[in-house]
Short mmCIF file of C-alpha atoms in Angstrom, two decimals:
data_model
loop_
_atom_site.label_atom_id
_atom_site.label_comp_id
_atom_site.label_asym_id
_atom_site.label_seq_id
_atom_site.Cartn_x
_atom_site.Cartn_y
_atom_site.Cartn_z
CA MET A 1 46.17 176.63 -84.49
CA THR A 2 46.55 178.67 -81.31
CA GLY A 3 43.00 179.38 -80.16
CA HIS A 4 43.18 183.03 -81.33
CA ARG A 5 41.65 184.75 -84.32
CA VAL A 6 40.94 188.26 -85.54
CA ARG A 7 37.26 188.86 -85.01
CA PRO A 8 35.19 190.77 -87.62
CA ARG A 9 34.44 194.42 -86.91
CA GLY A 10 31.03 195.55 -85.72
CA ARG A 11 28.73 197.60 -87.90
CA PRO A 12 27.86 201.18 -86.95
CA GLY A 13 24.34 201.69 -85.67
CA ALA A 14 23.77 204.71 -87.92
CA PRO A 15 25.14 206.02 -91.20
CA GLY A 16 27.83 208.67 -91.39
CA PRO A 17 31.47 209.07 -90.34
CA ARG A 18 30.61 210.12 -86.77
CA ALA A 19 28.73 206.86 -86.05
CA TRP A 20 31.51 204.87 -87.71
CA LEU A 21 34.17 206.61 -85.59
CA ARG A 22 32.16 206.18 -82.41
CA THR A 23 31.76 202.44 -83.08
CA ARG A 24 35.44 201.97 -83.80
CA LEU A 25 36.60 203.84 -80.70
CA ARG A 26 34.44 201.60 -78.51
CA GLU A 27 36.03 198.41 -79.85
CA GLN A 28 39.04 196.90 -78.07
CA ALA A 29 40.46 195.76 -81.41
CA THR A 30 40.92 199.38 -82.47
CA TRP A 31 43.11 200.16 -79.48
CA ARG A 32 45.07 196.92 -79.90
CA GLU A 33 45.76 197.80 -83.52
CA ALA A 34 46.77 201.32 -82.54
CA GLY A 35 49.14 199.94 -79.90
CA TYR A 36 50.68 197.50 -82.37
CA THR A 37 51.11 200.27 -84.94
CA LEU A 38 52.76 202.52 -82.36
CA LEU A 39 55.05 199.68 -81.26
CA SER A 40 56.02 199.00 -84.87
CA ILE A 41 56.77 202.68 -85.54
CA LEU A 42 58.81 203.24 -82.38
CA ALA A 43 60.69 199.98 -81.93
CA LEU A 44 59.97 197.01 -84.18
CA TRP A 45 61.06 198.59 -87.46
CA TRP A 46 64.59 199.00 -86.05
CA VAL A 47 64.73 195.26 -85.48
CA ASP A 48 63.26 194.66 -88.95
CA LEU A 49 66.00 196.78 -90.44
CA GLY A 50 68.68 195.00 -88.41
CA ALA A 51 67.47 191.55 -89.46
CA ILE A 52 67.42 192.58 -93.12
CA ALA A 53 70.89 194.09 -92.81
CA VAL A 54 72.34 190.99 -91.17
CA SER A 55 70.66 188.57 -93.56
CA GLY A 56 70.92 190.43 -96.83
CA VAL A 57 73.18 193.46 -96.79
CA LEU A 58 76.11 192.07 -94.77
CA PRO A 59 76.76 188.97 -96.94
CA GLY A 60 76.40 191.10 -100.09
CA VAL A 61 78.89 193.67 -98.85
CA LEU A 62 81.40 190.98 -97.90
CA LEU A 63 81.03 189.17 -101.23
CA SER A 64 81.51 192.42 -103.14
CA ALA A 65 84.82 193.21 -101.40
CA PRO A 66 86.96 192.04 -104.39
CA LEU A 67 85.15 194.62 -106.55
CA GLN A 68 86.37 197.51 -104.39
CA PRO A 69 89.41 199.05 -106.09
CA ASP A 70 91.17 200.35 -102.95
CA THR A 71 90.91 197.12 -100.93
CA PRO A 72 94.05 194.93 -100.69
CA LEU A 73 93.72 191.63 -102.50
CA SER A 74 94.32 189.45 -99.43
CA LEU A 75 91.75 191.39 -97.36
CA SER A 76 89.16 191.36 -100.14
CA LEU A 77 89.53 187.61 -100.61
CA THR A 78 89.22 187.07 -96.85
CA LEU A 79 86.06 189.19 -96.72
CA ALA A 80 84.58 187.40 -99.72
CA LEU A 81 85.32 184.04 -98.13
CA ALA A 82 83.63 185.20 -94.92
CA GLY A 83 80.61 186.29 -96.93
CA ALA A 84 80.41 182.91 -98.65
CA VAL A 85 80.62 181.15 -95.29
CA ILE A 86 77.82 183.11 -93.64
CA MET A 87 75.58 183.13 -96.74
CA PRO A 88 73.95 179.70 -96.02
CA THR A 89 72.92 180.85 -92.53
CA ALA A 90 71.95 184.40 -93.48
CA ALA A 91 68.25 183.59 -93.70
CA TYR A 92 68.00 182.34 -90.10
CA PRO A 93 67.82 185.81 -88.43
CA ILE A 94 64.92 186.83 -90.70
CA THR A 95 63.15 183.51 -90.07
CA ALA A 96 63.55 183.79 -86.30
CA TRP A 97 62.44 187.42 -86.25
CA ALA A 98 59.45 186.65 -88.50
CA GLY A 99 58.32 184.05 -85.97
CA ALA A 100 58.72 186.54 -83.13
CA ARG A 101 56.83 189.16 -85.13
CA ALA A 102 53.98 186.73 -85.77
CA THR A 103 53.79 185.86 -82.07
CA THR A 104 53.67 189.55 -81.14
CA ALA A 105 50.98 190.31 -83.72
CA ARG A 106 48.93 187.32 -82.60
CA ALA A 107 49.15 188.39 -78.96
CA LEU A 108 48.18 192.01 -79.63
CA LEU A 109 45.74 191.71 -82.53
CA GLY A 110 44.14 188.34 -81.90
CA SER A 111 41.49 187.58 -79.33
CA PRO A 112 40.82 184.27 -77.61
CA ASP A 113 38.27 182.18 -79.44
CA PRO A 114 36.48 179.56 -77.32
CA GLU A 115 35.64 177.45 -80.36
CA LEU A 116 39.24 177.28 -81.58
CA ALA A 117 40.48 176.60 -78.06
CA GLU A 118 38.04 173.71 -77.78
CA VAL A 119 39.31 172.32 -81.10
CA VAL A 120 42.87 172.43 -79.75
CA ARG A 121 41.80 170.61 -76.58
CA SER A 122 39.82 168.08 -78.66
CA ARG A 123 42.88 167.31 -80.75
CA ALA A 124 44.94 166.79 -77.62
CA ARG A 125 42.31 164.37 -76.30
CA LEU A 126 42.36 162.46 -79.60
CA VAL A 127 46.16 162.16 -79.44
CA ASP A 128 45.95 160.85 -75.87
CA ALA A 129 43.22 158.36 -76.79
CA PHE A 130 45.24 157.15 -79.78
CA GLU A 131 48.27 156.60 -77.56
CA VAL A 132 46.19 154.66 -75.02
CA GLU A 133 44.95 152.42 -77.86
CA ARG A 134 48.50 151.88 -79.11
CA ARG A 135 49.54 150.76 -75.64
CA ARG A 136 46.59 148.39 -75.40
CA ILE A 137 47.45 146.80 -78.75
CA GLU A 138 51.09 146.48 -77.73
CA ARG A 139 50.12 144.86 -74.42
CA ASP A 140 47.73 142.42 -76.09
CA LEU A 141 50.32 141.41 -78.68
CA HIS A 142 53.07 141.01 -76.09
CA ASP A 143 51.01 139.08 -73.56
CA GLY A 144 49.01 137.07 -76.10
CA ALA A 145 50.46 136.17 -79.51
CA HIS A 146 54.05 136.81 -78.44
CA GLN A 147 53.88 134.44 -75.49
CA ARG A 148 52.20 131.75 -77.62
CA LEU A 149 54.91 131.98 -80.26
CA VAL A 150 57.62 131.77 -77.61
CA ALA A 151 56.01 128.62 -76.19
CA LEU A 152 55.65 127.15 -79.70
CA ALA A 153 59.29 127.82 -80.57
CA LEU A 154 60.41 126.28 -77.26
CA LYS A 155 58.35 123.12 -77.82
CA LEU A 156 59.61 122.72 -81.39
CA GLY A 157 63.18 123.14 -80.18
CA MET A 158 62.67 120.45 -77.56
CA ALA A 159 61.03 118.19 -80.17
CA ARG A 160 64.12 118.45 -82.35
CA LEU A 161 66.20 117.02 -79.54
CA ASP A 162 63.96 113.94 -79.31
CA LEU A 163 64.17 113.10 -83.03
CA GLU A 164 66.94 111.28 -84.79
CA PRO A 165 69.25 113.77 -86.55
CA GLY A 166 68.91 113.67 -90.33
CA SER A 167 65.53 111.94 -90.33
CA PRO A 168 62.66 113.43 -92.43
CA ALA A 169 60.70 114.21 -89.27
CA ALA A 170 63.69 116.03 -87.74
CA GLU A 171 64.11 118.13 -90.88
CA ARG A 172 60.44 119.11 -90.93
CA VAL A 173 60.49 120.01 -87.23
CA ALA A 174 63.68 122.04 -87.80
CA GLU A 175 61.99 123.96 -90.62
CA ALA A 176 58.95 124.58 -88.45
CA HIS A 177 61.20 125.77 -85.62
CA GLU A 178 62.99 128.22 -87.92
CA GLU A 179 59.66 129.53 -89.22
CA ALA A 180 58.46 130.03 -85.65
CA MET A 181 61.63 131.94 -84.79
CA ARG A 182 61.24 134.18 -87.87
CA ALA A 183 57.59 134.83 -86.99
CA LEU A 184 58.64 135.66 -83.44
CA ALA A 185 61.26 138.14 -84.69
CA GLU A 186 58.72 139.78 -87.01
CA LEU A 187 56.19 140.04 -84.21
CA ARG A 188 58.77 141.69 -81.95
CA GLU A 189 59.49 144.26 -84.67
CA LEU A 190 55.76 144.84 -85.03
CA ILE A 191 55.40 145.38 -81.29
CA ARG A 192 58.27 147.88 -81.32
CA GLY A 193 56.56 149.70 -84.18
CA VAL A 194 53.28 149.91 -82.28
CA HIS A 195 54.76 150.97 -78.95
CA PRO A 196 58.13 149.79 -77.58
CA ARG A 197 57.89 148.34 -74.08
CA ILE A 198 61.34 149.69 -73.20
CA LEU A 199 60.11 153.24 -73.81
CA THR A 200 57.36 152.81 -71.23
CA ASP A 201 59.57 151.07 -68.68
CA LEU A 202 62.90 152.92 -68.96
CA GLY A 203 62.28 156.14 -70.86
CA LEU A 204 63.49 157.82 -74.03
CA PRO A 205 67.31 157.52 -73.68
CA GLU A 206 67.21 153.75 -73.16
CA ALA A 207 64.66 153.30 -75.94
CA VAL A 208 66.86 155.25 -78.37
CA LEU A 209 69.85 153.17 -77.30
CA ASP A 210 67.83 150.06 -78.11
CA VAL A 211 66.85 151.21 -81.60
CA ALA A 212 70.39 152.48 -82.23
CA GLY A 213 71.77 149.05 -81.39
CA ARG A 214 69.69 147.56 -84.21
CA SER A 215 70.81 150.11 -86.81
CA PRO A 216 73.15 148.91 -89.59
CA VAL A 217 75.02 152.23 -89.29
CA PRO A 218 77.06 152.65 -86.06
CA VAL A 219 75.16 155.11 -83.89
CA GLU A 220 76.34 157.07 -80.87
CA VAL A 221 73.58 158.23 -78.53
CA ASP A 222 74.02 161.38 -76.45
CA ILE A 223 70.65 162.09 -74.84
CA VAL A 224 70.76 163.73 -71.41
CA LEU A 225 67.44 164.36 -69.68
CA ALA A 226 67.00 165.42 -66.09
CA ARG A 227 63.54 163.84 -65.81
CA ARG A 228 60.97 161.70 -67.58
CA LEU A 229 59.06 163.61 -70.23
CA PRO A 230 55.32 163.47 -70.96
CA THR A 231 54.27 160.31 -72.76
CA ALA A 232 53.27 162.09 -75.97
CA THR A 233 56.65 163.84 -76.18
CA GLU A 234 58.61 160.63 -75.58
CA VAL A 235 56.60 158.67 -78.14
CA THR A 236 56.91 161.39 -80.79
CA ALA A 237 60.64 161.79 -80.21
CA TYR A 238 61.19 158.02 -80.34
CA PHE A 239 59.47 157.61 -83.70
CA VAL A 240 61.25 160.70 -85.07
CA VAL A 241 64.58 159.10 -84.16
CA THR A 242 63.47 155.75 -85.60
CA GLU A 243 62.54 157.34 -88.92
CA ALA A 244 65.75 159.41 -88.98
CA LEU A 245 67.92 156.32 -88.46
CA ALA A 246 65.99 154.45 -91.16
CA ASN A 247 66.66 157.31 -93.59
CA VAL A 248 70.33 157.39 -92.62
CA ALA A 249 70.66 153.66 -93.30
CA LYS A 250 68.81 153.83 -96.63
CA HIS A 251 69.94 157.08 -98.22
CA SER A 252 72.95 158.69 -96.55
CA ARG A 253 75.78 156.18 -97.14
CA ALA A 254 77.05 157.36 -93.77
CA ALA A 255 79.85 155.71 -91.84
CA ARG A 256 78.67 156.92 -88.44
CA CYS A 257 75.74 158.71 -86.85
CA LEU A 258 75.15 160.73 -83.67
CA ILE A 259 71.78 161.24 -81.96
CA ARG A 260 71.93 164.15 -79.54
CA GLY A 261 69.06 165.24 -77.29
CA ARG A 262 68.77 168.00 -74.73
CA LEU A 263 65.95 169.57 -72.73
CA THR A 264 66.13 173.35 -73.13
CA ARG A 265 63.52 175.70 -71.67
CA GLU A 266 60.84 173.02 -71.50
CA ALA A 267 61.50 172.01 -75.12
CA LEU A 268 63.14 168.74 -76.20
CA VAL A 269 65.57 169.20 -79.10
CA ILE A 270 66.70 166.09 -81.01
CA SER A 271 69.56 166.48 -83.51
CA PRO A 272 70.51 163.47 -85.68
CA THR A 273 73.89 164.01 -87.39
CA HIS A 274 75.74 161.65 -89.72
CA TRP A 275 79.17 161.64 -91.32
CA THR A 276 80.35 159.98 -94.50
CA GLY A 277 83.86 159.49 -93.14
CA TRP A 278 85.58 159.00 -89.80
CA PRO A 279 86.97 160.99 -88.11
CA PRO A 280 84.51 163.62 -89.34
CA ALA A 281 85.67 166.92 -90.75
CA ALA A 282 82.20 168.42 -90.72
CA PRO A 283 78.69 167.04 -90.35
CA SER A 284 77.08 166.25 -93.70
CA SER A 285 73.57 166.68 -92.37
CA THR A 286 72.15 168.19 -89.19
CA PRO A 287 68.34 167.91 -89.19
CA ARG A 288 66.66 168.96 -85.97
CA TRP A 289 63.41 168.15 -84.29
CA SER A 290 62.07 170.08 -81.35
CA GLY A 291 58.91 169.64 -79.35
CA SER A 292 57.41 171.22 -76.28
CA CYS A 293 57.15 169.15 -73.14
#
């Protein structure tokens, strides 16, 4: 949702083609559509043709090289191999150009809609309010239940020192101490899931290093940011990385993983990559996440 929509056309004030034409010529939408049509006829269709040629025609021509009778065998096999290599990425130019086409059409044909713009702003306010609530819950858990469990575990540990080793009371206190330590570990994981304190204090790179250190798969972190990002962007990126590492540990059977992050043109791009062997010959998976800052 972008805050733009195509508004319905007005109705002519009188019957007949002359009234219809007069009404249409007075509308800004008519001139925007005429401009977009003229732009498509003069320029955009060349780019459409180029994207189709790169994505569809070029791989097909390369793959059909062995069928050409006058082409040497070594050259035809090389061309066919090149076509097979570029085939998986052939759809990307069309996808990228389709997005650019949609943006152009939206800018020329759409008109700002105050109601949609207010919905966008309302959603942003809801996201901010939700994040404020997450921080409050994290702070209450950390300063309340967490501190009480730490004190309880400390007192049980000191009580074990005062009891005779091997006695029934010492064994029960030891069990209680272990239960308190497990509850403390679970509460810490819960706090990290709500909102990690290290993310607020030190930022995204250090928070990702922290979650990578707890991953069962060895993880290398390569996140370089010139500045702190907005809170919503950092929180979203952190949980994206957390989920990606959980999926790597559960489903990939990977031997190693790399989390790479860069800030490019006011957009944060996170690329988790994992390998099934080491040293890697080629990445077995390269999912990407990008978000505007």
